[in-house]
Amino acid sequence: MKIVVLKFGGTSVGTIEKIKKVAEIIANYKRKKYKVIVVSSAMSGVTNELIKKSSKISDNFSNSEHDVLVSSGEQIACSLIAGRLVHKGYKSRSWLSWQIPILTVGAHRNSRINQINSNKIKKYLKQGGVPIITGFQGVNNENRITTIGRGGSDATAIMVAKFFKAKRCVIYTDVQGVYTTDPNKLKKAKKIKVISYEEMLEMASLGAKVMQPVSIQDARLNRIDIEVKSSFVKKTGTLITKRSNIVNNKIITGISSTQNDSKVSLIGVKDKPGVAASIFKPLSKNLINVDMVVQNISANGKETDLTFTIKSDDLNKTKKIIQENRTIKYRKLIFEKDVSKISAIGVGMITTPGVTFRMFQTLADKKINIKVISTSEIKISVLIDKKDTNKALAALHKEFKLDY
Ligand code: ADP
Ligand code: ASP
Ligand code: MG
């Protein structure tokens, strides 16, 4: 079977007019004799609205009910797409994850798809049907609805492509592909023709919302090529594929930035073995993700300063945990909310020396202060004041020759 998986994001199905357009894209693939499987997100804004409702009901809304509530947005969008296709004379219906089923493992709100039963959908495809599958949701071994993390419909699409051995997996979204940086933040951003899984994973994890990081990990593990393109403009998009398929002469492929980071500093912590562990253990127990970490060299051998970053959504919880932790002693605790992480990503930096220096010099020339630094083989990240984000993006984009 020549199967193609088409995933539509929230903005692509954001209004009735847009859903009609989406149905036309699907019909085009049908005319080309593809067996089409569609995965859809909720109409844009719906998931956020549902989350707001839950917080008004209780500040202790359970994670299992959270999943039942927020997954309902996808049901609406899928039913509307199927309805439009039927209106146009095609055989189509919505498939909710439990009807297939799409099985998940892991905690509510953050589960992972580990199995998709292909029987019913294959039978439906053979009958000429177009299944419209709900993204973002699954069902666990207790038969409860789960969700797989914000932006998770991307991961649903990749796993559907895997389990149905699809020829193509196309992610339709509101931009024309993956850009050198967010095109909504910098006009000079350029569309990237081909990008490796490794670079896309770094870009996505470091703020490029266009693809959800887990979906890229799954695609890399299963060697699934992804095309990212626009639902609104008929143009070639971006191909995400393995590194050996790519000839790239740029040192840096893209620049990402994050919006909602916070910095926590503990000043004058006793410098002895086990201190860092006693700070981070309760955070990890509470599922708080610690990102950049720096510990200063102790000047007198007795005290040191420890700084780390977290998501701002976790700031209040983190404050409480540290303040209530009787096992750590420090002189001062500082929280800083308005910080942003800017990262330069590219496999080219493995073989090109001097990238770190160029990044620091560019920021210095713009009088932008660097608060924390972290690096890996293919990325350099710096933490700066949030107000400097766009200035830093533009300067680095130019420095690394991405403007043209
Ligand atoms: P969807 O609703 O289709 O899932 P998202 O809102 O999740 O779409 O992702 C698309 C958005 O990602 C774009 O509107 C764009 O602002 C943002 N984005 C951030 N970084 C990038 C990038 N490097 N390339 C393209 N888009 C990006
Ligand atoms: N609707 C979900 C969200 O807003 C999933 C998705 O958009 O992929 O996070
Ligand atoms: Mg998305």
Short mmCIF file of C-alpha atoms and ligand atoms in Angstrom, two decimals:
data_model
loop_
_atom_site.label_atom_id
_atom_site.label_comp_id
_atom_site.label_asym_id
_atom_site.label_seq_id
_atom_site.Cartn_x
_atom_site.Cartn_y
_atom_site.Cartn_z
CA MET A 1 0.00 0.00 0.00
CA LYS A 2 1.28 3.49 -0.87
CA ILE A 3 0.54 5.05 2.52
CA VAL A 4 1.10 8.71 3.35
CA VAL A 5 0.64 10.25 6.82
CA LEU A 6 -0.48 13.89 6.87
CA LYS A 7 -0.41 15.78 10.18
CA PHE A 8 -2.21 19.10 10.59
CA GLY A 9 -1.32 21.43 13.46
CA GLY A 10 -3.66 23.64 15.45
CA THR A 11 -3.29 26.71 13.27
CA SER A 12 -3.99 24.63 10.14
CA VAL A 13 -7.38 23.62 11.55
CA GLY A 14 -7.97 26.85 13.50
CA THR A 15 -11.16 27.90 11.71
CA ILE A 16 -13.92 26.29 9.62
CA GLU A 17 -12.47 27.91 6.49
CA LYS A 18 -9.05 26.41 7.25
CA ILE A 19 -10.56 22.96 7.82
CA LYS A 20 -12.16 23.20 4.38
CA LYS A 21 -8.69 23.92 2.93
CA VAL A 22 -7.22 20.98 4.81
CA ALA A 23 -9.88 18.69 3.35
CA GLU A 24 -8.85 19.90 -0.11
CA ILE A 25 -5.17 19.04 0.60
CA ILE A 26 -6.23 15.55 1.71
CA ALA A 27 -8.42 15.13 -1.40
CA ASN A 28 -5.41 15.98 -3.61
CA TYR A 29 -3.45 13.04 -2.18
CA LYS A 30 -6.48 10.78 -2.70
CA ARG A 31 -6.62 11.86 -6.34
CA LYS A 32 -2.96 10.80 -6.64
CA LYS A 33 -4.06 7.32 -5.46
CA TYR A 34 -2.36 7.46 -2.06
CA LYS A 35 -3.84 5.68 0.94
CA VAL A 36 -4.05 8.67 3.28
CA ILE A 37 -3.91 8.59 7.08
CA VAL A 38 -4.55 11.97 8.73
CA VAL A 39 -3.45 12.99 12.22
CA SER A 40 -4.86 16.24 13.60
CA SER A 41 -4.25 18.55 16.55
CA ALA A 42 -7.00 20.53 18.27
CA MET A 43 -8.12 23.83 16.71
CA SER A 44 -5.60 26.46 17.83
CA GLY A 45 -6.22 27.89 21.29
CA VAL A 46 -8.59 25.07 22.32
CA THR A 47 -6.06 23.08 24.38
CA ASN A 48 -5.00 26.25 26.25
CA GLU A 49 -8.64 27.13 26.96
CA LEU A 50 -9.28 23.66 28.39
CA ILE A 51 -6.22 23.90 30.63
CA LYS A 52 -7.47 27.29 31.91
CA LYS A 53 -10.85 25.75 32.73
CA SER A 54 -9.23 22.98 34.77
CA SER A 55 -7.28 25.51 36.83
CA LYS A 56 -10.50 27.39 37.60
CA ILE A 57 -12.15 24.20 38.86
CA SER A 58 -9.28 23.26 41.17
CA ASP A 59 -5.65 24.09 41.81
CA ASN A 60 -5.21 20.37 42.36
CA PHE A 61 -6.87 19.01 39.21
CA SER A 62 -5.72 15.40 38.84
CA ASN A 63 -3.40 14.45 35.99
CA SER A 64 -5.72 11.68 34.80
CA GLU A 65 -8.70 14.07 34.51
CA HIS A 66 -6.40 16.63 32.91
CA ASP A 67 -5.75 14.14 30.11
CA VAL A 68 -9.45 13.38 29.58
CA LEU A 69 -10.18 17.08 29.41
CA VAL A 70 -7.37 18.37 27.21
CA SER A 71 -7.49 15.48 24.74
CA SER A 72 -11.06 16.43 23.83
CA GLY A 73 -9.89 19.25 21.53
CA GLU A 74 -8.49 16.74 19.04
CA GLN A 75 -11.82 14.89 18.92
CA ILE A 76 -13.60 18.04 17.71
CA ALA A 77 -11.06 18.82 14.98
CA CYS A 78 -11.00 15.23 13.67
CA SER A 79 -14.75 15.01 13.47
CA LEU A 80 -14.94 18.30 11.55
CA ILE A 81 -12.27 17.19 9.03
CA ALA A 82 -14.01 13.84 8.49
CA GLY A 83 -17.34 15.62 8.14
CA ARG A 84 -15.96 17.88 5.43
CA LEU A 85 -14.44 14.97 3.50
CA VAL A 86 -17.77 13.11 3.59
CA HIS A 87 -19.42 16.32 2.37
CA LYS A 88 -17.02 16.26 -0.59
CA GLY A 89 -17.98 12.68 -1.42
CA TYR A 90 -15.12 10.77 0.23
CA LYS A 91 -15.41 7.91 2.69
CA SER A 92 -13.95 9.19 5.97
CA ARG A 93 -14.42 8.99 9.74
CA SER A 94 -12.70 10.09 12.92
CA TRP A 95 -10.70 7.55 14.95
CA LEU A 96 -10.10 8.35 18.61
CA SER A 97 -6.94 6.81 20.03
CA TRP A 98 -8.79 4.24 22.19
CA GLN A 99 -10.74 3.01 19.17
CA ILE A 100 -7.56 1.96 17.32
CA PRO A 101 -5.99 1.63 19.96
CA ILE A 102 -2.87 3.78 20.33
CA LEU A 103 -1.19 2.45 23.46
CA THR A 104 1.01 4.53 25.73
CA VAL A 105 3.34 4.03 28.68
CA GLY A 106 4.44 6.49 31.36
CA ALA A 107 2.82 9.10 33.54
CA HIS A 108 -0.31 11.06 32.66
CA ARG A 109 0.36 14.35 30.79
CA ASN A 110 3.71 12.99 29.63
CA SER A 111 3.14 9.50 28.27
CA ARG A 112 4.84 7.95 25.24
CA ILE A 113 3.33 5.91 22.45
CA ASN A 114 4.79 2.39 22.43
CA GLN A 115 2.32 0.46 20.28
CA ILE A 116 -0.32 1.13 17.64
CA ASN A 117 -2.62 -1.67 16.54
CA SER A 118 -2.81 -1.39 12.77
CA ASN A 119 -5.57 -3.94 12.00
CA LYS A 120 -8.72 -1.81 12.01
CA ILE A 121 -7.16 1.13 10.23
CA LYS A 122 -5.62 -1.11 7.53
CA LYS A 123 -9.01 -2.69 6.91
CA TYR A 124 -10.58 0.77 6.69
CA LEU A 125 -7.88 1.94 4.24
CA LYS A 126 -8.53 -1.11 2.06
CA GLN A 127 -12.19 -0.13 1.93
CA GLY A 128 -11.09 3.24 0.53
CA GLY A 129 -11.65 5.17 3.78
CA VAL A 130 -9.63 8.16 5.00
CA PRO A 131 -9.04 7.71 8.75
CA ILE A 132 -8.72 10.96 10.71
CA ILE A 133 -6.76 10.08 13.85
CA THR A 134 -6.63 12.21 17.01
CA GLY A 135 -3.08 13.37 17.73
CA PHE A 136 -1.70 13.98 21.23
CA GLN A 137 -3.74 11.26 22.98
CA GLY A 138 -3.46 7.56 23.77
CA VAL A 139 -4.73 4.96 26.16
CA ASN A 140 -2.75 3.19 28.92
CA ASN A 141 -2.90 -0.37 30.26
CA GLU A 142 -5.62 0.68 32.73
CA ASN A 143 -7.74 1.81 29.79
CA ARG A 144 -7.41 5.47 30.80
CA ILE A 145 -6.94 8.29 28.33
CA THR A 146 -3.42 9.73 28.35
CA THR A 147 -1.70 12.65 26.61
CA ILE A 148 1.86 12.73 25.37
CA GLY A 149 3.06 16.28 26.14
CA ARG A 150 2.32 19.67 24.57
CA GLY A 151 2.72 19.72 20.82
CA GLY A 152 2.45 15.91 20.92
CA SER A 153 0.49 15.45 17.70
CA ASP A 154 3.84 15.58 15.89
CA ALA A 155 4.91 12.46 17.82
CA THR A 156 1.60 10.75 17.05
CA ALA A 157 2.18 11.33 13.33
CA ILE A 158 5.71 9.87 13.45
CA MET A 159 4.55 6.79 15.36
CA VAL A 160 1.64 6.29 12.95
CA ALA A 161 4.15 6.51 10.06
CA LYS A 162 6.26 3.89 11.82
CA PHE A 163 3.51 1.39 12.58
CA PHE A 164 1.91 1.71 9.11
CA LYS A 165 5.27 1.74 7.28
CA ALA A 166 4.26 4.92 5.48
CA LYS A 167 6.13 6.10 2.37
CA ARG A 168 5.94 9.71 3.52
CA CYS A 169 5.17 11.68 6.68
CA VAL A 170 4.22 15.29 6.06
CA ILE A 171 3.81 17.82 8.89
CA TYR A 172 1.55 20.64 7.71
CA THR A 173 1.88 23.83 9.74
CA ASP A 174 1.52 27.63 9.56
CA VAL A 175 5.07 28.34 8.28
CA GLN A 176 6.69 27.04 5.10
CA GLY A 177 9.15 24.73 6.85
CA VAL A 178 11.95 24.83 9.40
CA TYR A 179 13.78 28.18 9.28
CA THR A 180 17.23 29.28 10.42
CA THR A 181 15.40 30.94 13.31
CA ASP A 182 11.73 31.59 14.17
CA PRO A 183 10.43 33.52 11.09
CA ASN A 184 7.88 35.21 13.33
CA LYS A 185 10.74 36.74 15.36
CA LEU A 186 13.23 37.59 12.64
CA LYS A 187 12.20 38.62 9.12
CA LYS A 188 15.60 37.61 7.72
CA ALA A 189 15.10 33.96 8.77
CA LYS A 190 15.63 31.61 5.82
CA LYS A 191 13.93 28.32 5.07
CA ILE A 192 16.27 25.34 5.53
CA LYS A 193 16.00 22.82 2.66
CA VAL A 194 17.39 19.79 4.50
CA ILE A 195 18.28 19.35 8.17
CA SER A 196 19.62 16.37 10.14
CA TYR A 197 17.68 14.72 12.97
CA GLU A 198 20.46 15.71 15.39
CA GLU A 199 20.30 19.41 14.54
CA MET A 200 16.50 19.43 14.46
CA LEU A 201 16.40 17.74 17.85
CA GLU A 202 18.66 20.40 19.34
CA MET A 203 16.71 23.22 17.67
CA ALA A 204 13.38 21.80 18.86
CA SER A 205 14.61 21.17 22.41
CA LEU A 206 16.08 24.68 22.53
CA GLY A 207 12.91 26.51 21.52
CA ALA A 208 12.04 25.91 17.83
CA LYS A 209 8.39 25.07 18.47
CA VAL A 210 7.81 24.01 14.84
CA MET A 211 8.57 20.37 15.77
CA GLN A 212 8.12 18.69 19.13
CA PRO A 213 11.44 17.17 20.37
CA VAL A 214 10.08 13.68 21.19
CA SER A 215 8.78 13.32 17.63
CA ILE A 216 12.28 13.94 16.26
CA GLN A 217 13.79 11.36 18.62
CA ASP A 218 11.22 8.82 17.44
CA ALA A 219 11.84 9.70 13.78
CA ARG A 220 15.60 9.35 14.23
CA LEU A 221 15.31 5.98 15.97
CA ASN A 222 13.03 4.66 13.24
CA ARG A 223 14.74 6.43 10.31
CA ILE A 224 11.56 8.17 9.19
CA ASP A 225 12.03 11.13 6.85
CA ILE A 226 9.81 14.11 7.69
CA GLU A 227 8.64 16.86 5.37
CA VAL A 228 7.55 20.08 7.08
CA LYS A 229 5.48 22.42 4.92
CA SER A 230 2.74 25.01 4.88
CA SER A 231 -1.00 24.26 4.86
CA PHE A 232 -1.62 27.59 3.18
CA VAL A 233 1.11 28.10 0.56
CA LYS A 234 2.00 25.50 -2.06
CA LYS A 235 5.81 25.48 -1.76
CA THR A 236 8.52 22.91 -1.05
CA GLY A 237 9.17 22.71 2.67
CA THR A 238 12.00 21.26 4.76
CA LEU A 239 13.21 17.67 4.78
CA ILE A 240 14.35 16.27 8.16
CA THR A 241 16.56 13.26 7.52
CA LYS A 242 19.76 11.41 8.48
CA ARG A 243 23.06 13.29 8.44
CA SER A 244 24.62 11.25 5.64
CA ASN A 245 21.93 12.53 3.23
CA ILE A 246 23.08 16.13 3.71
CA VAL A 247 25.74 18.27 2.13
CA ASN A 248 25.85 21.50 4.07
CA ASN A 249 28.50 24.17 3.91
CA LYS A 250 27.24 26.34 6.77
CA ILE A 251 28.92 26.14 10.17
CA ILE A 252 25.73 27.02 12.01
CA THR A 253 22.41 25.66 10.74
CA GLY A 254 20.07 27.58 13.02
CA ILE A 255 19.61 29.80 16.07
CA SER A 256 16.91 29.01 18.65
CA SER A 257 15.64 30.93 21.63
CA THR A 258 13.47 30.10 24.61
CA GLN A 259 10.95 32.42 26.25
CA ASN A 260 10.11 31.16 29.67
CA ASP A 261 13.26 30.26 31.53
CA SER A 262 14.13 31.31 35.08
CA LYS A 263 17.47 31.39 36.84
CA VAL A 264 18.03 30.26 40.42
CA SER A 265 21.25 31.08 42.30
CA LEU A 266 22.30 29.84 45.71
CA ILE A 267 25.07 32.07 47.04
CA GLY A 268 27.51 30.89 49.71
CA VAL A 269 26.68 27.19 49.70
CA LYS A 270 28.91 24.96 51.86
CA ASP A 271 31.48 23.42 49.49
CA LYS A 272 31.47 19.74 50.42
CA PRO A 273 30.61 16.45 48.70
CA GLY A 274 26.91 15.73 48.22
CA VAL A 275 25.67 19.33 48.31
CA ALA A 276 24.62 19.49 44.65
CA ALA A 277 22.89 16.14 44.97
CA SER A 278 20.91 17.29 47.99
CA ILE A 279 19.73 20.35 46.07
CA PHE A 280 18.76 18.55 42.87
CA LYS A 281 17.32 15.31 44.30
CA PRO A 282 14.05 16.85 45.60
CA LEU A 283 13.69 18.82 42.34
CA SER A 284 13.97 15.69 40.25
CA LYS A 285 11.55 13.85 42.57
CA ASN A 286 9.04 16.60 41.80
CA LEU A 287 9.64 16.22 38.04
CA ILE A 288 11.28 19.65 37.79
CA ASN A 289 13.62 19.71 34.85
CA VAL A 290 16.91 21.44 35.64
CA ASP A 291 18.62 22.74 32.54
CA MET A 292 21.86 24.78 32.62
CA VAL A 293 24.00 24.32 35.75
CA VAL A 294 27.14 26.21 36.83
CA GLN A 295 29.08 25.98 40.04
CA ASN A 296 31.73 28.60 40.68
CA ILE A 297 35.19 27.64 41.84
CA SER A 298 35.32 28.15 45.57
CA ALA A 299 37.64 31.04 46.43
CA ASN A 300 38.27 30.06 50.06
CA GLY A 301 37.63 26.29 49.76
CA LYS A 302 34.64 26.58 52.09
CA GLU A 303 31.84 28.20 50.14
CA THR A 304 30.69 28.20 46.54
CA ASP A 305 27.86 29.64 44.41
CA LEU A 306 25.51 27.40 42.43
CA THR A 307 23.33 28.61 39.56
CA PHE A 308 20.83 26.69 37.45
CA THR A 309 17.89 27.29 35.15
CA ILE A 310 14.37 25.85 35.11
CA LYS A 311 11.14 26.55 33.22
CA SER A 312 9.36 29.60 34.68
CA ASP A 313 6.21 27.48 35.13
CA ASP A 314 8.17 25.52 37.76
CA LEU A 315 9.52 28.60 39.58
CA ASN A 316 7.04 28.72 42.48
CA LYS A 317 7.35 25.00 43.11
CA THR A 318 11.16 25.25 43.00
CA LYS A 319 11.18 28.19 45.45
CA LYS A 320 9.09 26.22 47.90
CA ILE A 321 11.19 23.06 47.63
CA ILE A 322 14.49 24.89 48.18
CA GLN A 323 13.18 27.05 51.01
CA GLU A 324 11.78 24.00 52.79
CA ASN A 325 14.94 21.93 52.29
CA ARG A 326 16.58 21.90 55.73
CA THR A 327 19.61 19.91 54.57
CA ILE A 328 21.15 22.76 52.56
CA LYS A 329 22.76 25.86 53.98
CA TYR A 330 23.39 28.98 51.91
CA ARG A 331 23.76 32.69 52.53
CA LYS A 332 21.43 34.04 49.86
CA LEU A 333 18.87 32.74 47.37
CA ILE A 334 18.26 34.71 44.14
CA PHE A 335 15.53 34.08 41.58
CA GLU A 336 15.52 35.79 38.19
CA LYS A 337 12.52 35.40 35.93
CA ASP A 338 13.12 37.40 32.80
CA VAL A 339 15.92 35.44 31.18
CA SER A 340 16.15 33.81 27.78
CA LYS A 341 18.39 31.08 26.38
CA ILE A 342 19.87 31.66 22.93
CA SER A 343 21.50 28.73 21.17
CA ALA A 344 23.53 28.34 18.00
CA ILE A 345 23.19 24.86 16.50
CA GLY A 346 25.17 23.18 13.73
CA VAL A 347 27.12 20.00 13.03
CA GLY A 348 29.66 22.26 11.28
CA MET A 349 31.01 23.41 14.66
CA ILE A 350 32.50 19.96 15.29
CA THR A 351 35.14 20.62 12.66
CA THR A 352 35.36 24.42 12.82
CA PRO A 353 37.24 26.04 15.70
CA GLY A 354 36.39 29.52 16.98
CA VAL A 355 32.58 29.33 16.97
CA THR A 356 32.34 29.91 20.72
CA PHE A 357 34.59 32.95 20.53
CA ARG A 358 32.58 34.41 17.61
CA MET A 359 29.35 33.97 19.54
CA PHE A 360 30.70 35.66 22.69
CA GLN A 361 32.33 38.51 20.72
CA THR A 362 29.12 39.18 18.77
CA LEU A 363 27.12 39.46 21.99
CA ALA A 364 29.81 41.61 23.62
CA ASP A 365 29.77 44.01 20.64
CA LYS A 366 26.03 44.42 21.22
CA LYS A 367 26.65 44.99 24.97
CA ILE A 368 24.65 41.88 25.84
CA ASN A 369 25.70 40.30 29.12
CA ILE A 370 26.08 36.49 29.27
CA LYS A 371 24.85 34.98 32.55
CA VAL A 372 25.33 31.23 32.02
CA ILE A 373 26.93 29.15 29.24
CA SER A 374 26.44 25.52 28.25
CA THR A 375 27.75 23.59 25.27
CA SER A 376 27.47 20.23 23.56
CA GLU A 377 29.16 18.81 20.46
CA ILE A 378 26.76 20.62 18.08
CA LYS A 379 25.40 23.56 20.09
CA ILE A 380 26.35 26.52 22.26
CA SER A 381 23.75 28.06 24.56
CA VAL A 382 23.95 31.28 26.53
CA LEU A 383 21.55 32.74 29.05
CA ILE A 384 20.85 36.46 28.64
CA ASP A 385 18.27 39.08 29.70
CA LYS A 386 14.94 38.39 27.98
CA LYS A 387 14.78 41.98 26.71
CA ASP A 388 17.91 41.36 24.59
CA THR A 389 16.52 38.25 22.85
CA ASN A 390 15.65 39.73 19.46
CA LYS A 391 18.81 41.85 19.35
CA ALA A 392 20.93 38.75 20.05
CA LEU A 393 19.04 36.63 17.49
CA ALA A 394 19.55 39.22 14.76
CA ALA A 395 23.25 39.74 15.54
CA LEU A 396 24.08 36.01 15.67
CA HIS A 397 22.01 35.30 12.55
CA LYS A 398 24.15 37.84 10.70
CA GLU A 399 27.47 36.74 12.23
CA PHE A 400 26.95 33.12 11.18
CA LYS A 401 26.00 34.11 7.60
CA LEU A 402 22.39 32.98 7.83
CA ASP A 403 20.94 36.29 6.59
CA TYR A 404 21.56 35.27 2.97
P1 ADP B 1 1.30 23.69 14.68
O1 ADP B 1 0.05 24.33 15.18
O2 ADP B 1 1.26 23.43 13.22
O3 ADP B 1 1.73 22.49 15.47
P2 ADP B 1 3.30 25.27 16.06
O4 ADP B 1 2.75 26.57 16.53
O5 ADP B 1 3.49 24.18 17.05
O6 ADP B 1 2.43 24.79 14.82
O7 ADP B 1 4.72 25.51 15.32
C1 ADP B 1 4.83 26.45 14.29
C2 ADP B 1 5.48 27.72 14.83
O8 ADP B 1 6.80 27.44 15.24
C3 ADP B 1 5.65 28.82 13.80
O9 ADP B 1 4.50 29.62 13.72
C4 ADP B 1 6.88 29.58 14.29
O10 ADP B 1 6.54 30.80 14.92
C5 ADP B 1 7.49 28.66 15.34
N1 ADP B 1 8.94 28.45 15.14
C6 ADP B 1 9.88 28.60 16.09
N2 ADP B 1 11.09 28.36 15.60
C7 ADP B 1 10.95 28.04 14.29
C8 ADP B 1 11.84 27.71 13.25
N3 ADP B 1 13.16 27.61 13.44
N4 ADP B 1 11.33 27.45 12.01
C9 ADP B 1 10.01 27.52 11.79
N5 ADP B 1 9.10 27.86 12.75
C10 ADP B 1 9.55 28.12 13.99
N1 ASP B 2 -3.32 20.22 21.00
C1 ASP B 2 -2.11 19.81 21.66
C2 ASP B 2 -1.38 21.03 22.19
O1 ASP B 2 -1.82 22.15 22.01
C3 ASP B 2 -1.23 18.94 20.81
C4 ASP B 2 -0.65 19.58 19.58
O2 ASP B 2 -0.98 20.72 19.23
O3 ASP B 2 0.17 18.92 18.93
O4 ASP B 2 -0.36 20.88 22.82
MG MG B 3 3.05 22.09 17.07
#
